[in-house]
Coordinates of C-alpha atoms and ligand atoms in Angstrom, one line a residue:
M1 CA 20.9 -4.4 -1.8
K2 CA 21.2 -4.3 2.0
L3 CA 18.3 -4.2 4.4
L4 CA 18.8 -3.5 8.1
A5 CA 15.9 -4.1 10.5
I6 CA 16.1 -2.8 14.1
N7 CA 14.0 -4.3 16.8
G8 CA 13.0 -1.7 19.5
S9 CA 11.2 -4.3 21.6
P10 CA 13.1 -5.6 24.5
R11 CA 11.7 -9.0 23.6
K12 CA 13.6 -10.9 21.0
T13 CA 11.1 -13.6 20.1
M14 CA 7.7 -12.0 20.4
N15 CA 5.4 -9.9 18.2
T16 CA 7.7 -7.2 16.8
A17 CA 10.6 -9.5 16.5
S18 CA 8.5 -12.1 14.6
L19 CA 7.3 -9.5 12.2
L20 CA 10.8 -8.1 11.6
E21 CA 12.1 -11.6 11.1
K22 CA 9.5 -12.1 8.3
I23 CA 10.4 -8.8 6.7
V24 CA 14.1 -9.9 6.7
D25 CA 13.1 -13.3 5.3
G26 CA 11.1 -11.7 2.5
A27 CA 14.0 -9.4 1.6
A28 CA 16.5 -12.3 1.7
S29 CA 14.2 -14.3 -0.6
R30 CA 14.9 -11.7 -3.2
G31 CA 18.6 -11.9 -2.7
A32 CA 19.1 -8.9 -0.4
E33 CA 21.8 -8.9 2.3
V34 CA 19.9 -8.7 5.5
Q35 CA 20.5 -8.0 9.2
L36 CA 18.2 -7.9 12.2
T37 CA 19.6 -6.1 15.2
H38 CA 17.9 -6.3 18.6
L39 CA 18.5 -3.1 20.6
R40 CA 18.0 -5.1 23.8
D41 CA 21.4 -6.6 23.2
L42 CA 23.2 -3.3 23.1
T43 CA 24.4 -0.9 25.7
F44 CA 23.7 2.7 24.5
K45 CA 22.1 5.9 25.4
G46 CA 20.0 8.5 23.5
C47 CA 21.3 11.7 22.0
I48 CA 23.6 13.6 24.5
S49 CA 23.2 16.9 22.5
C50 CA 27.0 17.2 22.2
F51 CA 26.5 19.0 18.8
H52 CA 29.6 17.4 17.2
C53 CA 27.4 16.3 14.4
K54 CA 26.4 20.0 13.7
D55 CA 30.0 21.4 13.4
P56 CA 30.5 22.0 9.7
K57 CA 34.3 22.1 10.2
S58 CA 34.4 18.7 11.9
E59 CA 34.9 15.3 10.4
S60 CA 31.9 14.2 12.3
Y61 CA 29.6 16.7 10.5
G62 CA 26.3 14.8 10.0
R63 CA 27.5 11.8 12.0
C64 CA 27.0 10.8 15.6
I65 CA 30.3 10.4 17.4
V66 CA 29.0 8.9 20.7
K67 CA 31.1 5.8 21.3
D68 CA 28.8 3.0 22.4
D69 CA 27.1 -0.1 21.0
L70 CA 24.7 2.0 18.9
G71 CA 27.5 3.6 16.9
P72 CA 28.1 0.6 14.5
V73 CA 24.3 0.2 14.1
L74 CA 24.1 3.9 13.0
Q75 CA 26.9 3.3 10.6
E76 CA 25.0 0.2 9.2
A77 CA 21.8 2.2 9.0
H78 CA 23.7 4.9 7.1
E79 CA 25.0 2.4 4.6
A80 CA 21.8 0.3 4.2
D81 CA 19.6 0.7 1.2
V82 CA 16.5 -0.2 3.2
L83 CA 16.0 0.6 6.9
V84 CA 13.2 -0.9 9.0
L85 CA 12.5 0.2 12.6
G86 CA 10.1 -1.8 14.7
S87 CA 8.7 -1.0 18.1
P88 CA 5.8 -1.9 20.4
F89 CA 3.8 0.9 21.8
Y90 CA 4.7 1.6 25.4
F91 CA 2.3 4.0 27.0
S92 CA 1.4 5.2 23.5
M93 CA 4.9 6.0 22.5
E94 CA 7.8 4.0 21.0
T95 CA 9.8 2.1 23.6
S96 CA 12.7 4.0 25.2
L97 CA 15.1 1.7 23.3
A98 CA 13.5 2.7 20.0
R99 CA 13.3 6.4 21.0
A100 CA 17.0 6.5 22.0
C101 CA 17.9 4.9 18.7
M102 CA 15.7 7.3 16.7
E103 CA 17.1 10.4 18.5
R104 CA 20.7 9.4 17.5
L105 CA 19.7 8.3 14.0
W106 CA 17.7 11.4 13.2
F107 CA 19.6 14.2 15.1
Q108 CA 22.9 13.5 13.4
Y109 CA 21.3 14.4 10.1
H110 CA 19.2 17.3 11.3
L111 CA 20.3 20.8 10.5
Y112 CA 19.2 24.1 12.0
T113 CA 19.5 25.9 8.7
K114 CA 17.1 26.4 5.8
R115 CA 19.9 26.8 3.4
K116 CA 20.8 23.1 3.3
P117 CA 18.9 19.9 3.1
P118 CA 19.4 17.4 6.0
L119 CA 22.8 15.6 6.0
S120 CA 21.2 12.1 5.6
P121 CA 21.7 9.8 2.6
R122 CA 18.2 10.6 1.4
K123 CA 17.6 7.7 -1.0
K124 CA 16.7 4.9 1.4
A125 CA 13.5 2.9 1.5
T126 CA 12.2 2.8 5.0
A127 CA 9.4 1.2 7.1
L128 CA 8.1 1.6 10.6
V129 CA 6.6 -1.5 12.3
Y130 CA 4.4 -1.0 15.3
T131 CA 2.8 -3.6 17.5
M132 CA 0.2 -2.8 20.2
N133 CA -2.4 -4.2 22.6
I134 CA -5.2 -2.0 21.4
R135 CA -7.3 -2.4 18.3
L136 CA -6.8 -0.4 15.2
E137 CA -10.0 1.5 15.7
D138 CA -8.8 2.7 19.1
M139 CA -5.5 4.1 18.0
E140 CA -6.8 7.6 17.5
A141 CA -8.4 7.7 20.9
Y142 CA -5.1 6.7 22.6
G143 CA -3.1 9.3 20.6
K144 CA -1.1 6.7 18.7
N145 CA -1.9 8.0 15.2
A146 CA -0.2 11.2 16.1
V147 CA 2.9 9.3 17.1
V148 CA 3.0 7.3 14.0
T149 CA 2.4 10.4 11.8
R150 CA 5.3 12.2 13.6
S151 CA 7.8 9.4 13.3
K152 CA 6.8 8.6 9.7
G153 CA 7.2 12.3 8.9
L154 CA 10.7 12.3 10.4
M155 CA 11.7 9.1 8.5
E156 CA 10.5 10.8 5.3
R157 CA 12.4 14.0 6.1
F158 CA 15.7 12.2 6.4
F159 CA 15.3 9.3 4.0
A160 CA 12.5 8.5 1.6
P161 CA 8.8 7.6 1.7
C162 CA 8.2 5.5 4.7
E163 CA 5.8 2.6 4.8
V164 CA 3.9 2.0 8.1
F165 CA 3.0 -1.5 9.2
L166 CA 0.6 -1.7 12.1
C167 CA -0.1 -4.9 14.1
C168 CA -2.9 -4.4 16.6
D169 CA -4.5 -6.4 19.4
T170 CA -1.4 -8.5 19.8
K171 CA -1.0 -11.5 22.2
Q172 CA 1.1 -9.9 24.9
V173 CA 2.0 -12.9 27.0
K174 CA 2.3 -16.6 26.4
D175 CA 0.1 -17.6 29.4
Y176 CA -2.7 -15.1 30.3
S177 CA -3.9 -17.4 33.1
K178 CA -0.9 -16.4 35.2
Y179 CA -1.8 -12.7 35.4
E180 CA -4.8 -10.4 36.0
F181 CA -5.9 -9.4 32.5
D182 CA -9.6 -8.4 32.6
V183 CA -9.4 -5.2 30.6
F184 CA -8.9 -7.2 27.4
D185 CA -11.0 -9.8 25.7
V186 CA -8.4 -12.5 26.2
P187 CA -10.2 -15.3 24.3
G188 CA -10.6 -12.8 21.4
K189 CA -6.9 -12.0 21.5
L190 CA -5.9 -15.7 21.5
K191 CA -8.3 -16.4 18.6
R192 CA -6.9 -13.4 16.7
H193 CA -3.3 -14.6 17.4
E194 CA -4.2 -18.0 15.9
E195 CA -6.1 -16.8 12.9
I196 CA -4.9 -13.3 12.0
F197 CA -1.3 -13.0 13.2
P198 CA -0.1 -15.7 10.7
K199 CA -1.6 -13.5 8.0
E200 CA 0.2 -10.5 9.4
L201 CA 3.5 -12.5 9.2
E202 CA 2.7 -13.2 5.6
R203 CA 2.0 -9.5 5.1
A204 CA 5.4 -8.7 6.7
F205 CA 7.2 -11.2 4.4
D206 CA 5.6 -9.4 1.4
L207 CA 6.7 -6.0 2.8
G208 CA 10.2 -7.3 2.9
I209 CA 10.0 -8.3 -0.7
R210 CA 8.5 -4.9 -1.6
L211 CA 11.1 -2.9 0.2
V212 CA 14.0 -4.5 -1.7
S213 CA 12.2 -4.6 -5.1
Ligands
LIG1 C1 5.6 -1.1 29.5 C2 4.5 -1.4 28.5 C3 3.7 -0.5 28.1 C4 2.7 -0.8 27.1 N1 1.9 0.3 26.7 C5 1.0 0.0 25.7 C6 0.2 1.0 25.2 O1 0.3 2.2 25.6 N2 -0.7 0.7 24.2 C7 -0.8 -0.5 23.7 O2 -1.6 -0.7 22.8 N3 0.0 -1.6 24.2 C8 0.9 -1.3 25.1 N4 1.7 -2.3 25.6 C9 1.6 -3.7 25.0 C10 2.6 -3.9 23.9 O3 2.7 -2.7 23.0 C11 2.2 -5.1 23.0 O4 2.0 -6.2 23.8 C12 3.2 -5.3 21.9 O5 2.7 -6.1 20.9 C13 4.5 -6.0 22.5 O6 5.5 -6.2 21.6 P1 6.5 -7.4 21.7 O7 5.7 -8.6 21.7 O8 7.3 -7.3 20.4 O9 7.3 -7.1 22.9 C14 2.6 -2.1 26.6 C15 3.5 -3.1 27.1 C16 4.4 -2.8 28.0 C17 5.4 -3.8 28.5

């Protein structure tokens, strides 16, 4: 059993990464082979629409042929039994790192025919992990639920049921006193980070166990 977690945050030690680390730890505690990949470390671009993955006569049918650092990650994602993608919300969307990865991951499997199912290995447990500044109850107003629903739907089209893990009202910076931050209830955020975030890390650990069980 192999679990691959992909971090779409450019930060390798903050909210999204911490949750993904716990998911990975949870999976490893059940004997799964685990890997956490930080997209920030890689040099890659999004889909270039070359259509090599759509040519039924080509060896690359259903596979992205772009040669950059994401290629091996797409191969690992193809082989993994469990795939977890994490991203903060940036202007109410996934980060550009995460989006570029999603484009390449999904488009290689996507077909423009109704006669065939997608070219993905469909049996794969998946999860999407989102972190964000705003509170859960504000997600709808900021259009975030639609983004989550769309990406979850695509994960389910290409793989299998996708679990969504939301972590809201995150602590964005280590020292709020250095910046102008009056649109948020900073003491409330710090309190939440002390009291609630550790529980969310536990919830992430449990998700890791569940995904490989
Ligand atoms: C460029 C940028 C845009 C952001 N846009 C949003 C946003 O639209 N909504 C939101 O709730 N948080 C937004 N945030 C805050 C992050 O989503 C939040 O701090 C997240 O937990 C950061 O994840 P990380 O700690 O893993 O990097 C933004 C942060 C940055 C840097």
